[in-house]
Amino acid sequence: MTQHDTLVVLDFGGQYAQLIARRVREQGVYAELHPWDAPAEQVLALRPKGFILSGGPASVYAADAPQIPAYVLASGRPVLGICYGMQALAHALGGRVAPAPRREYGPATLEVPRPNPLLPPGRHRVWMSHGDRIEVMPAGFEVLGYTANSPVAAMGDLARGYYGVQFHPEVQHTPIGGEILRRFAVDIAGARPTWTPEHMIDDIVAQIRAQVGSEPVLAAVSGGVDSTVATALVHRAVGDQLRALFVDTGLLRLGEREQVEQALREALGVHLTVVDASDRFLRALQGVTEPERKRRIVGETFIRVFEEEALRLGRPRFLVQGTIYPDVIESRAAERQHAAKIKTHHNVGGLPPDMDFRLVEPLRYLFKDEVRRLGEALGLPSEVVWKQPFPGPGLAVRCLGEVTPPRLEVLRQADAIFREELRAAGYLGKPTAEAAGPRVAQAFAVLLPVKAVGVMGDQRTYHEVVALRAVVTEDFMTADWAPLPPDLLARVANRIVNEVAGVNRVVYDITSKPPGTIEWE
């Protein structure tokens, strides 16, 4: 099993902390995110080659401000401070941080006057988000870059390998950010860039074999990219020891069941059991309109179906789940905040406590983009690898009002038309250089329990309304509505009204998150 060199990102509460770890991994270096106050033994057990200190909302001179753990500087390893992390580094080493005369948010021009190990020389666009700045650098540091509002926008103690940048290299608005992180990780910290899909697959397969041995394994497949890639990895590791279970709830998108069967059974040879429980789910939802009740009903029904089928398959001891690294980070944060209810991350809707499975989570330390790269390397079809997120209750929470078979069919047809046109225009699927515009992160149709008057063929109609939703986002925590071209929206609306019986009006949702959510229910 490959021993990957590791960088540790310490999270001081910055909104981009996860993104730092992702961007480092994009340079081929493994990075893990931990809270700034994580136990020293937990962090040092990773034998980190270096540390990156994230941004954060505090001011370092505040009485209760987070401070750099003592073990970081005692380790002798290189350190890169970003925004608050830079200020915390300066403060810890005897520099002075104070409120800036002008706050600096958004784009700025960074001047790098001469070559140095961290920054390429020249003039660069960077992204700022700070109200404090370095007034006096610690002993041994020199200015590496400056902006009009930050005389010390980047600094370094080249002898000790300590560096700080006031801007955010991890965001896309800083074009040289990837190079900065690569220089720190590879050139300064000396980490080997071995974090590649091929190495990941070999490592994960070895870990799965060591965990399960010759025992049977059950995978609950949701149809999403995470559970599908996790199942494909386990199948590569243990072959016929794996049994995959897919429950057709009757709340799936058009062609989704067939897509799952093709990807797992036909393309990869996985032993897949498909349970058609659509009548059972629809009966349970009959007459229900309140969204939270829909979610509870779908989750409870799924648990019961899964329980019955798992028992029929011999109740294997091991269960595959598509947990990914952001799920782990969120759970850690909830645990550290002593939350009353920790978010449950799995694909099966919440398993009963008496079902004594041991979890197999092959994607536990991977981000979504890494999961997609693994899917491609495993040979999964592109339409599966680049499938968009889909809520656990499925179309039940996109069919507002009562969920009935006729209304679900209307919604499926409208949704398929919308996604088909977006894909043809280059807005969906794997990003390419020829894409028409920014890649849409999620797009779908919503059927509203509202009727509108229309005229079709000189006849008055009174049909339901379809709302279209498309958003652009990087982390799904916030999202903007996608500014799709009017001619594309017109084409979609025209097709839906003409091809989907029972719809005579189409509207486009231009609400961002916040204040709205991505889903309507």
Short mmCIF file of C-alpha atoms in Angstrom, two decimals:
data_model
loop_
_atom_site.label_atom_id
_atom_site.label_comp_id
_atom_site.label_asym_id
_atom_site.label_seq_id
_atom_site.Cartn_x
_atom_site.Cartn_y
_atom_site.Cartn_z
CA MET A 1 0.00 0.00 0.00
CA THR A 2 1.40 3.40 -0.99
CA GLN A 3 2.39 5.70 1.87
CA HIS A 4 1.40 9.12 0.55
CA ASP A 5 3.15 12.25 1.72
CA THR A 6 0.56 14.38 3.52
CA LEU A 7 -0.11 18.06 4.13
CA VAL A 8 -2.40 19.02 7.01
CA VAL A 9 -4.80 21.94 6.57
CA LEU A 10 -5.82 23.40 9.93
CA ASP A 11 -9.27 24.98 9.79
CA PHE A 12 -9.65 28.29 11.66
CA GLY A 13 -13.29 28.63 10.58
CA GLY A 14 -12.76 29.91 7.05
CA GLN A 15 -15.44 29.32 4.44
CA TYR A 16 -12.82 28.03 1.97
CA ALA A 17 -11.03 25.56 4.28
CA GLN A 18 -12.32 22.46 2.48
CA LEU A 19 -11.38 24.04 -0.81
CA ILE A 20 -7.75 24.41 0.28
CA ALA A 21 -7.46 20.64 0.79
CA ARG A 22 -9.11 19.99 -2.57
CA ARG A 23 -6.78 22.35 -4.40
CA VAL A 24 -3.70 20.79 -2.81
CA ARG A 25 -4.90 17.36 -3.89
CA GLU A 26 -5.35 18.68 -7.42
CA GLN A 27 -1.58 19.17 -7.41
CA GLY A 28 -1.19 15.44 -6.73
CA VAL A 29 -0.43 15.80 -3.00
CA TYR A 30 -2.65 14.23 -0.36
CA ALA A 31 -4.09 16.76 2.13
CA GLU A 32 -6.33 16.32 5.16
CA LEU A 33 -8.44 18.96 6.87
CA HIS A 34 -8.57 19.11 10.67
CA PRO A 35 -9.93 21.69 13.16
CA TRP A 36 -7.27 24.06 14.47
CA ASP A 37 -7.76 22.62 17.96
CA ALA A 38 -7.68 18.95 16.95
CA PRO A 39 -5.62 16.76 19.33
CA ALA A 40 -1.92 16.98 18.52
CA GLU A 41 -1.49 13.20 18.46
CA GLN A 42 -4.28 12.87 15.88
CA VAL A 43 -2.61 15.34 13.52
CA LEU A 44 1.01 14.30 14.07
CA ALA A 45 0.09 10.64 13.48
CA LEU A 46 -0.22 11.62 9.79
CA ARG A 47 3.48 12.59 9.77
CA PRO A 48 2.70 15.75 7.80
CA LYS A 49 5.30 17.20 5.47
CA GLY A 50 3.90 20.66 6.14
CA PHE A 51 0.96 22.67 7.47
CA ILE A 52 -1.46 25.10 5.83
CA LEU A 53 -3.38 27.46 8.11
CA SER A 54 -6.78 28.46 6.72
CA GLY A 55 -8.60 31.75 6.84
CA GLY A 56 -11.17 32.55 9.49
CA PRO A 57 -13.58 35.22 10.71
CA ALA A 58 -11.71 36.23 13.89
CA SER A 59 -9.10 38.89 14.56
CA VAL A 60 -5.87 37.50 15.99
CA TYR A 61 -5.66 40.24 18.66
CA ALA A 62 -9.10 39.34 20.08
CA ALA A 63 -9.01 37.70 23.51
CA ASP A 64 -10.66 34.47 22.36
CA ALA A 65 -9.08 34.25 18.90
CA PRO A 66 -7.87 30.80 17.75
CA GLN A 67 -4.10 30.44 17.92
CA ILE A 68 -1.62 28.24 16.09
CA PRO A 69 -1.13 25.00 18.04
CA ALA A 70 2.32 24.77 19.63
CA TYR A 71 3.13 21.51 17.83
CA VAL A 72 2.98 23.21 14.42
CA LEU A 73 5.97 25.48 14.98
CA ALA A 74 7.72 22.90 17.17
CA SER A 75 7.59 20.37 14.32
CA GLY A 76 10.09 22.26 12.20
CA ARG A 77 7.92 21.64 9.15
CA PRO A 78 7.10 24.32 6.54
CA VAL A 79 4.00 26.40 7.20
CA LEU A 80 1.78 28.39 4.82
CA GLY A 81 -0.69 30.81 6.38
CA ILE A 82 -3.65 31.97 4.29
CA CYS A 83 -5.50 35.19 5.24
CA TYR A 84 -6.24 34.70 8.99
CA GLY A 85 -3.65 31.93 8.93
CA MET A 86 -1.02 34.43 7.79
CA GLN A 87 -2.01 36.86 10.52
CA ALA A 88 -1.97 34.09 13.14
CA LEU A 89 1.51 33.09 11.98
CA ALA A 90 2.76 36.68 12.22
CA HIS A 91 1.15 37.14 15.64
CA ALA A 92 2.63 33.89 17.00
CA LEU A 93 6.14 34.83 15.85
CA GLY A 94 6.17 38.35 17.31
CA GLY A 95 4.80 40.43 14.42
CA ARG A 96 2.01 42.98 14.70
CA VAL A 97 -1.47 42.70 13.16
CA ALA A 98 -3.89 45.63 13.19
CA PRO A 99 -7.12 46.76 11.49
CA ALA A 100 -6.46 47.93 7.93
CA PRO A 101 -7.34 51.55 7.01
CA ARG A 102 -9.56 50.07 4.30
CA ARG A 103 -11.06 46.62 4.21
CA GLU A 104 -10.20 44.63 1.13
CA TYR A 105 -12.84 42.34 -0.37
CA GLY A 106 -12.85 40.98 -3.89
CA PRO A 107 -10.28 41.26 -6.69
CA ALA A 108 -6.93 42.95 -6.14
CA THR A 109 -3.68 43.30 -8.08
CA LEU A 110 -0.70 41.59 -6.47
CA GLU A 111 2.78 42.85 -7.31
CA VAL A 112 5.58 40.30 -6.90
CA PRO A 113 8.80 42.27 -7.47
CA ARG A 114 11.34 39.43 -7.61
CA PRO A 115 11.62 35.62 -7.84
CA ASN A 116 11.00 33.63 -4.67
CA PRO A 117 10.15 30.01 -3.81
CA LEU A 118 6.40 30.61 -3.35
CA LEU A 119 5.18 33.19 -5.88
CA PRO A 120 5.89 33.67 -9.58
CA PRO A 121 7.20 37.22 -10.18
CA GLY A 122 5.06 39.78 -11.97
CA ARG A 123 1.59 41.28 -11.62
CA HIS A 124 -1.29 38.91 -10.76
CA ARG A 125 -5.00 39.08 -10.07
CA VAL A 126 -5.84 37.67 -6.63
CA TRP A 127 -8.91 37.45 -4.38
CA MET A 128 -8.92 39.27 -1.04
CA SER A 129 -11.29 39.01 1.92
CA HIS A 130 -9.91 40.70 5.05
CA GLY A 131 -10.24 43.63 7.42
CA ASP A 132 -6.89 43.28 9.23
CA ARG A 133 -3.38 43.40 7.85
CA ILE A 134 0.25 42.84 8.85
CA GLU A 135 1.73 46.06 10.23
CA VAL A 136 5.08 44.64 11.36
CA MET A 137 6.49 41.33 10.11
CA PRO A 138 8.19 38.93 12.53
CA ALA A 139 11.98 38.78 12.55
CA GLY A 140 13.42 36.85 9.63
CA PHE A 141 10.54 37.58 7.24
CA GLU A 142 10.64 39.58 4.02
CA VAL A 143 7.91 41.02 1.81
CA LEU A 144 7.23 38.77 -1.20
CA GLY A 145 4.25 40.66 -2.63
CA TYR A 146 2.05 43.68 -2.04
CA THR A 147 -1.20 45.29 -3.21
CA ALA A 148 -2.41 48.88 -3.12
CA ASN A 149 -4.06 48.25 0.26
CA SER A 150 -1.74 45.58 1.73
CA PRO A 151 1.95 46.48 1.98
CA VAL A 152 2.51 42.89 3.14
CA ALA A 153 0.21 40.83 0.92
CA ALA A 154 2.71 37.95 0.95
CA MET A 155 5.66 37.30 3.21
CA GLY A 156 8.21 34.58 3.81
CA ASP A 157 10.95 33.38 6.10
CA LEU A 158 12.79 31.38 3.49
CA ALA A 159 15.24 29.85 5.95
CA ARG A 160 12.54 28.26 8.13
CA GLY A 161 10.03 27.59 5.32
CA TYR A 162 7.36 29.86 6.84
CA TYR A 163 5.14 31.71 4.37
CA GLY A 164 1.96 33.75 4.45
CA VAL A 165 -0.41 35.19 1.86
CA GLN A 166 -3.15 37.67 2.65
CA PHE A 167 -5.23 36.58 -0.35
CA HIS A 168 -6.93 33.26 -1.09
CA PRO A 169 -4.96 31.06 -3.52
CA GLU A 170 -7.55 28.29 -3.27
CA VAL A 171 -10.37 30.15 -5.06
CA GLN A 172 -10.76 30.27 -8.82
CA HIS A 173 -10.55 34.07 -8.73
CA THR A 174 -6.81 33.71 -8.02
CA PRO A 175 -5.48 32.24 -11.30
CA ILE A 176 -1.98 31.58 -9.92
CA GLY A 177 -3.41 29.83 -6.83
CA GLY A 178 -2.75 26.31 -8.08
CA GLU A 179 0.88 27.12 -8.80
CA ILE A 180 1.30 28.68 -5.35
CA LEU A 181 -0.09 25.60 -3.61
CA ARG A 182 2.01 23.29 -5.80
CA ARG A 183 5.17 25.28 -5.02
CA PHE A 184 4.48 25.08 -1.30
CA ALA A 185 3.48 21.41 -1.25
CA VAL A 186 6.08 20.00 -3.63
CA ASP A 187 8.99 22.44 -3.78
CA ILE A 188 8.98 23.85 -0.23
CA ALA A 189 7.46 21.02 1.86
CA GLY A 190 9.00 18.32 -0.33
CA ALA A 191 5.81 16.22 -0.65
CA ARG A 192 5.77 13.66 -3.44
CA PRO A 193 2.83 14.18 -5.87
CA THR A 194 1.65 10.56 -5.78
CA TRP A 195 -2.06 11.25 -5.23
CA THR A 196 -3.35 10.04 -8.63
CA PRO A 197 -6.48 8.03 -9.58
CA GLU A 198 -4.36 4.96 -10.31
CA HIS A 199 -2.65 5.08 -6.92
CA MET A 200 -5.97 5.78 -5.21
CA ILE A 201 -7.61 2.73 -6.79
CA ASP A 202 -4.73 0.43 -5.82
CA ASP A 203 -4.73 1.70 -2.23
CA ILE A 204 -8.50 1.51 -1.80
CA VAL A 205 -8.73 -1.99 -3.28
CA ALA A 206 -5.99 -3.20 -0.90
CA GLN A 207 -7.75 -1.61 2.08
CA ILE A 208 -11.09 -3.22 1.17
CA ARG A 209 -9.52 -6.67 0.83
CA ALA A 210 -7.80 -6.28 4.19
CA GLN A 211 -11.06 -5.20 5.84
CA VAL A 212 -13.55 -7.77 4.54
CA GLY A 213 -11.38 -10.81 3.83
CA SER A 214 -13.58 -13.54 2.38
CA GLU A 215 -16.85 -12.29 3.93
CA PRO A 216 -19.89 -11.40 1.76
CA VAL A 217 -20.55 -7.69 1.22
CA LEU A 218 -23.77 -5.81 0.45
CA ALA A 219 -23.88 -2.49 -1.42
CA ALA A 220 -26.97 -0.30 -1.30
CA VAL A 221 -26.92 1.52 -4.64
CA SER A 222 -28.81 4.81 -4.91
CA GLY A 223 -27.95 5.53 -8.54
CA GLY A 224 -25.79 8.51 -7.60
CA VAL A 225 -22.13 8.79 -8.50
CA ASP A 226 -20.83 8.18 -4.95
CA SER A 227 -22.63 4.90 -4.30
CA THR A 228 -21.95 3.67 -7.86
CA VAL A 229 -18.21 4.38 -7.69
CA ALA A 230 -18.01 2.86 -4.19
CA THR A 231 -19.74 -0.29 -5.45
CA ALA A 232 -17.44 -0.49 -8.48
CA LEU A 233 -14.37 -0.25 -6.21
CA VAL A 234 -15.60 -2.97 -3.86
CA HIS A 235 -16.43 -5.19 -6.82
CA ARG A 236 -12.90 -4.76 -8.15
CA ALA A 237 -11.59 -5.72 -4.71
CA VAL A 238 -13.76 -8.75 -3.86
CA GLY A 239 -15.59 -9.74 -7.05
CA ASP A 240 -18.43 -12.21 -6.46
CA GLN A 241 -18.39 -11.64 -2.70
CA LEU A 242 -20.35 -8.47 -3.46
CA ARG A 243 -24.10 -8.24 -3.83
CA ALA A 244 -25.54 -4.87 -4.89
CA LEU A 245 -29.11 -3.86 -4.11
CA PHE A 246 -31.03 -1.15 -5.94
CA VAL A 247 -34.53 -0.17 -4.84
CA ASP A 248 -36.78 1.33 -7.51
CA THR A 249 -38.96 3.65 -5.46
CA GLY A 250 -41.04 4.83 -8.42
CA LEU A 251 -39.65 8.30 -7.67
CA LEU A 252 -36.72 8.15 -10.10
CA ARG A 253 -35.93 10.30 -13.12
CA LEU A 254 -36.62 9.07 -16.62
CA GLY A 255 -34.38 6.12 -17.50
CA GLU A 256 -32.56 6.12 -14.16
CA ARG A 257 -33.17 2.48 -13.28
CA GLU A 258 -31.99 1.34 -16.70
CA GLN A 259 -28.88 3.52 -16.37
CA VAL A 260 -27.94 1.94 -13.04
CA GLU A 261 -28.45 -1.56 -14.41
CA GLN A 262 -26.32 -0.81 -17.47
CA ALA A 263 -23.51 0.72 -15.43
CA LEU A 264 -23.23 -2.00 -12.78
CA ARG A 265 -24.62 -5.19 -14.25
CA GLU A 266 -23.66 -4.84 -17.89
CA ALA A 267 -20.56 -2.62 -17.88
CA LEU A 268 -18.90 -3.91 -14.70
CA GLY A 269 -20.44 -7.34 -14.16
CA VAL A 270 -21.67 -6.60 -10.63
CA HIS A 271 -24.23 -9.02 -9.19
CA LEU A 272 -27.15 -6.59 -8.93
CA THR A 273 -30.58 -7.18 -7.41
CA VAL A 274 -33.25 -4.67 -8.45
CA VAL A 275 -36.34 -4.45 -6.26
CA ASP A 276 -39.36 -2.74 -7.80
CA ALA A 277 -41.12 -1.27 -4.78
CA SER A 278 -42.74 1.63 -6.63
CA ASP A 279 -46.33 0.62 -5.76
CA ARG A 280 -45.43 0.37 -2.09
CA PHE A 281 -43.87 3.85 -2.01
CA LEU A 282 -46.70 5.50 -3.93
CA ARG A 283 -49.33 3.92 -1.69
CA ALA A 284 -47.50 5.25 1.36
CA LEU A 285 -47.39 8.76 -0.16
CA GLN A 286 -51.03 8.83 -1.18
CA GLY A 287 -52.69 12.07 -0.07
CA VAL A 288 -49.50 13.49 1.49
CA THR A 289 -48.51 17.05 0.54
CA GLU A 290 -46.27 18.26 3.40
CA PRO A 291 -42.61 17.95 2.34
CA GLU A 292 -41.18 16.75 5.65
CA ARG A 293 -43.83 14.03 5.86
CA LYS A 294 -42.88 12.96 2.34
CA ARG A 295 -39.23 12.69 3.39
CA ARG A 296 -40.04 10.66 6.49
CA ILE A 297 -42.33 8.33 4.59
CA VAL A 298 -39.82 7.69 1.82
CA GLY A 299 -37.02 7.10 4.35
CA GLU A 300 -39.08 4.77 6.51
CA THR A 301 -40.37 2.79 3.53
CA PHE A 302 -36.87 2.46 2.14
CA ILE A 303 -35.59 1.13 5.46
CA ARG A 304 -38.28 -1.53 5.57
CA VAL A 305 -37.67 -2.65 1.96
CA PHE A 306 -33.92 -2.69 2.47
CA GLU A 307 -34.29 -4.65 5.71
CA GLU A 308 -36.41 -7.32 4.03
CA GLU A 309 -34.09 -7.68 1.05
CA ALA A 310 -30.93 -7.71 3.18
CA LEU A 311 -32.36 -10.56 5.23
CA ARG A 312 -33.30 -12.41 2.04
CA LEU A 313 -29.72 -12.04 0.80
CA GLY A 314 -28.37 -13.64 3.95
CA ARG A 315 -27.76 -10.46 5.95
CA PRO A 316 -24.10 -9.89 5.03
CA ARG A 317 -21.90 -8.46 7.79
CA PHE A 318 -20.42 -5.70 5.63
CA LEU A 319 -22.33 -2.81 4.06
CA VAL A 320 -20.90 -0.48 1.40
CA GLN A 321 -21.71 3.23 1.73
CA GLY A 322 -20.74 6.11 -0.52
CA THR A 323 -19.63 8.44 2.30
CA ILE A 324 -17.24 11.09 0.96
CA TYR A 325 -14.80 13.40 2.74
CA PRO A 326 -17.06 16.48 3.06
CA ASP A 327 -19.53 14.23 4.91
CA VAL A 328 -16.77 13.23 7.34
CA ILE A 329 -15.74 16.85 7.86
CA GLU A 330 -19.33 17.92 8.59
CA SER A 331 -19.77 15.08 11.07
CA ARG A 332 -16.52 15.99 12.82
CA ALA A 333 -17.66 19.59 13.09
CA ALA A 334 -21.00 18.55 14.53
CA GLU A 335 -19.32 16.27 17.05
CA ARG A 336 -16.93 19.01 18.17
CA GLN A 337 -19.82 21.45 18.60
CA HIS A 338 -21.72 18.88 20.69
CA ALA A 339 -24.64 19.07 18.30
CA ALA A 340 -27.82 17.43 19.51
CA LYS A 341 -28.22 15.54 16.25
CA ILE A 342 -25.26 14.67 14.07
CA LYS A 343 -25.96 14.53 10.34
CA THR A 344 -26.15 10.96 9.06
CA HIS A 345 -24.31 10.37 5.81
CA HIS A 346 -25.24 7.31 3.79
CA ASN A 347 -27.20 6.25 0.75
CA VAL A 348 -29.81 4.06 2.36
CA GLY A 349 -31.94 6.57 4.24
CA GLY A 350 -31.04 5.60 7.82
CA LEU A 351 -30.58 1.97 8.81
CA PRO A 352 -32.23 0.45 11.89
CA PRO A 353 -29.82 0.13 14.83
CA ASP A 354 -30.49 -3.61 15.13
CA MET A 355 -29.04 -4.23 11.65
CA ASP A 356 -25.50 -4.91 12.77
CA PHE A 357 -23.46 -4.02 9.68
CA ARG A 358 -19.80 -3.13 9.57
CA LEU A 359 -19.38 -0.24 7.19
CA VAL A 360 -17.15 -0.30 4.13
CA GLU A 361 -16.58 3.31 3.06
CA PRO A 362 -14.04 3.31 0.21
CA LEU A 363 -14.58 7.00 -0.62
CA ARG A 364 -14.35 8.26 2.93
CA TYR A 365 -11.31 10.46 2.31
CA LEU A 366 -12.16 11.66 -1.19
CA PHE A 367 -13.77 14.83 -2.49
CA LYS A 368 -16.48 14.72 -5.16
CA ASP A 369 -14.12 15.67 -8.00
CA GLU A 370 -11.77 12.86 -6.94
CA VAL A 371 -14.69 10.42 -6.91
CA ARG A 372 -15.52 11.41 -10.48
CA ARG A 373 -11.92 10.89 -11.57
CA LEU A 374 -11.97 7.43 -9.97
CA GLY A 375 -15.23 6.63 -11.76
CA GLU A 376 -13.65 7.48 -15.10
CA ALA A 377 -10.55 5.42 -14.28
CA LEU A 378 -12.80 2.47 -13.35
CA GLY A 379 -14.52 2.66 -16.73
CA LEU A 380 -17.96 3.83 -15.60
CA PRO A 381 -20.09 5.50 -18.30
CA SER A 382 -19.72 9.29 -18.50
CA GLU A 383 -23.44 9.86 -17.88
CA VAL A 384 -23.06 8.08 -14.51
CA VAL A 385 -19.78 9.73 -13.50
CA TRP A 386 -21.12 13.22 -14.23
CA LYS A 387 -24.64 12.63 -12.94
CA GLN A 388 -26.03 15.50 -10.91
CA PRO A 389 -27.02 15.28 -7.23
CA PHE A 390 -30.49 13.87 -6.66
CA PRO A 391 -32.40 14.17 -3.36
CA GLY A 392 -32.95 11.00 -1.34
CA PRO A 393 -36.77 11.26 -1.55
CA GLY A 394 -36.41 11.61 -5.33
CA LEU A 395 -39.16 13.23 -7.34
CA ALA A 396 -41.44 13.20 -4.28
CA VAL A 397 -39.96 16.57 -3.27
CA ARG A 398 -39.98 17.97 -6.81
CA CYS A 399 -43.61 17.04 -7.35
CA LEU A 400 -45.10 19.69 -5.08
CA GLY A 401 -48.47 18.79 -3.66
CA GLU A 402 -49.77 15.22 -3.85
CA VAL A 403 -47.54 12.63 -5.48
CA THR A 404 -49.48 10.55 -8.00
CA PRO A 405 -48.37 8.37 -10.94
CA PRO A 406 -49.81 10.75 -13.58
CA ARG A 407 -48.16 13.82 -12.02
CA LEU A 408 -44.84 11.96 -11.68
CA GLU A 409 -44.97 11.07 -15.37
CA VAL A 410 -45.55 14.72 -16.31
CA LEU A 411 -42.60 15.73 -14.14
CA ARG A 412 -40.31 13.02 -15.56
CA GLN A 413 -40.99 14.08 -19.13
CA ALA A 414 -40.49 17.79 -18.44
CA ASP A 415 -37.33 17.15 -16.44
CA ALA A 416 -35.87 14.94 -19.18
CA ILE A 417 -36.50 17.60 -21.84
CA PHE A 418 -34.81 20.30 -19.75
CA ARG A 419 -31.72 18.22 -19.03
CA GLU A 420 -31.53 16.98 -22.62
CA GLU A 421 -31.49 20.52 -24.00
CA LEU A 422 -28.94 21.68 -21.42
CA ARG A 423 -26.68 18.77 -22.27
CA ALA A 424 -26.97 19.42 -26.01
CA ALA A 425 -26.05 23.08 -25.41
CA GLY A 426 -22.95 22.11 -23.41
CA TYR A 427 -24.13 23.11 -19.94
CA LEU A 428 -24.28 19.63 -18.38
CA GLY A 429 -21.85 16.75 -18.14
CA LYS A 430 -18.09 16.79 -17.99
CA PRO A 431 -16.69 20.32 -18.36
CA THR A 432 -14.98 20.96 -21.69
CA ALA A 433 -13.12 23.88 -23.23
CA GLU A 434 -15.88 24.18 -25.83
CA ALA A 435 -18.70 24.51 -23.25
CA ALA A 436 -21.25 27.21 -24.04
CA GLY A 437 -20.98 28.82 -20.62
CA PRO A 438 -20.39 28.00 -16.95
CA ARG A 439 -21.15 24.38 -16.14
CA VAL A 440 -24.54 24.00 -14.47
CA ALA A 441 -24.02 22.17 -11.17
CA GLN A 442 -27.65 21.10 -10.81
CA ALA A 443 -30.71 21.45 -13.03
CA PHE A 444 -34.18 20.01 -12.77
CA ALA A 445 -37.89 20.63 -13.28
CA VAL A 446 -40.46 21.11 -10.51
CA LEU A 447 -44.17 20.42 -10.97
CA LEU A 448 -46.24 23.00 -9.10
CA PRO A 449 -49.66 22.34 -7.57
CA VAL A 450 -50.88 25.43 -9.41
CA LYS A 451 -53.04 25.60 -12.52
CA ALA A 452 -52.99 28.37 -15.07
CA VAL A 453 -55.26 29.33 -17.92
CA GLY A 454 -53.84 28.92 -21.41
CA VAL A 455 -54.83 28.72 -25.05
CA MET A 456 -53.80 25.72 -27.13
CA GLY A 457 -55.29 25.07 -30.57
CA ASP A 458 -57.85 27.85 -30.07
CA GLN A 459 -59.09 26.01 -27.00
CA ARG A 460 -58.98 27.20 -23.42
CA THR A 461 -56.76 25.06 -21.20
CA TYR A 462 -56.39 24.91 -17.46
CA HIS A 463 -53.23 22.94 -16.77
CA GLU A 464 -50.37 22.74 -14.26
CA VAL A 465 -47.22 24.85 -14.22
CA VAL A 466 -43.63 23.59 -14.49
CA ALA A 467 -40.79 25.57 -12.89
CA LEU A 468 -37.24 25.11 -14.17
CA ARG A 469 -34.29 25.38 -11.78
CA ALA A 470 -30.59 25.56 -12.76
CA VAL A 471 -27.78 26.69 -10.47
CA VAL A 472 -24.04 27.23 -10.60
CA THR A 473 -22.07 26.43 -7.46
CA GLU A 474 -18.80 24.93 -6.34
CA ASP A 475 -19.70 23.60 -2.91
CA PHE A 476 -23.55 23.57 -2.88
CA MET A 477 -23.46 25.56 0.37
CA THR A 478 -24.26 28.68 -1.63
CA ALA A 479 -25.47 28.84 -5.23
CA ASP A 480 -26.41 31.33 -7.92
CA TRP A 481 -29.11 30.83 -10.50
CA ALA A 482 -27.63 30.03 -13.89
CA PRO A 483 -28.04 32.87 -16.44
CA LEU A 484 -29.13 30.59 -19.29
CA PRO A 485 -29.62 32.16 -22.74
CA PRO A 486 -33.21 33.25 -23.45
CA ASP A 487 -33.32 31.26 -26.69
CA LEU A 488 -32.38 28.07 -24.80
CA LEU A 489 -35.07 28.66 -22.18
CA ALA A 490 -37.59 29.43 -24.92
CA ARG A 491 -36.74 26.18 -26.70
CA VAL A 492 -37.13 24.16 -23.48
CA ALA A 493 -40.46 25.82 -22.62
CA ASN A 494 -41.77 25.30 -26.14
CA ARG A 495 -40.89 21.61 -26.08
CA ILE A 496 -42.42 21.02 -22.64
CA VAL A 497 -45.70 22.72 -23.51
CA ASN A 498 -45.96 20.87 -26.82
CA GLU A 499 -44.68 17.44 -25.78
CA VAL A 500 -45.88 17.03 -22.18
CA ALA A 501 -49.62 16.64 -21.76
CA GLY A 502 -51.11 18.58 -18.87
CA VAL A 503 -48.66 21.53 -18.85
CA ASN A 504 -49.41 24.90 -20.44
CA ARG A 505 -46.97 27.22 -18.66
CA VAL A 506 -43.23 27.14 -17.84
CA VAL A 507 -41.39 29.53 -15.51
CA TYR A 508 -37.69 29.89 -14.63
CA ASP A 509 -36.51 30.21 -11.01
CA ILE A 510 -33.99 33.06 -10.55
CA THR A 511 -33.57 32.73 -6.77
CA SER A 512 -30.06 32.29 -5.37
CA LYS A 513 -29.10 30.29 -2.26
CA PRO A 514 -29.46 32.03 0.13
CA PRO A 515 -32.19 33.19 0.51
CA GLY A 516 -33.69 30.17 -1.25
CA THR A 517 -32.53 26.58 -1.21
CA ILE A 518 -31.56 24.62 -4.31
CA GLU A 519 -34.48 22.22 -3.98
CA TRP A 520 -37.99 23.61 -3.61
CA GLU A 521 -38.97 21.20 -0.82
#
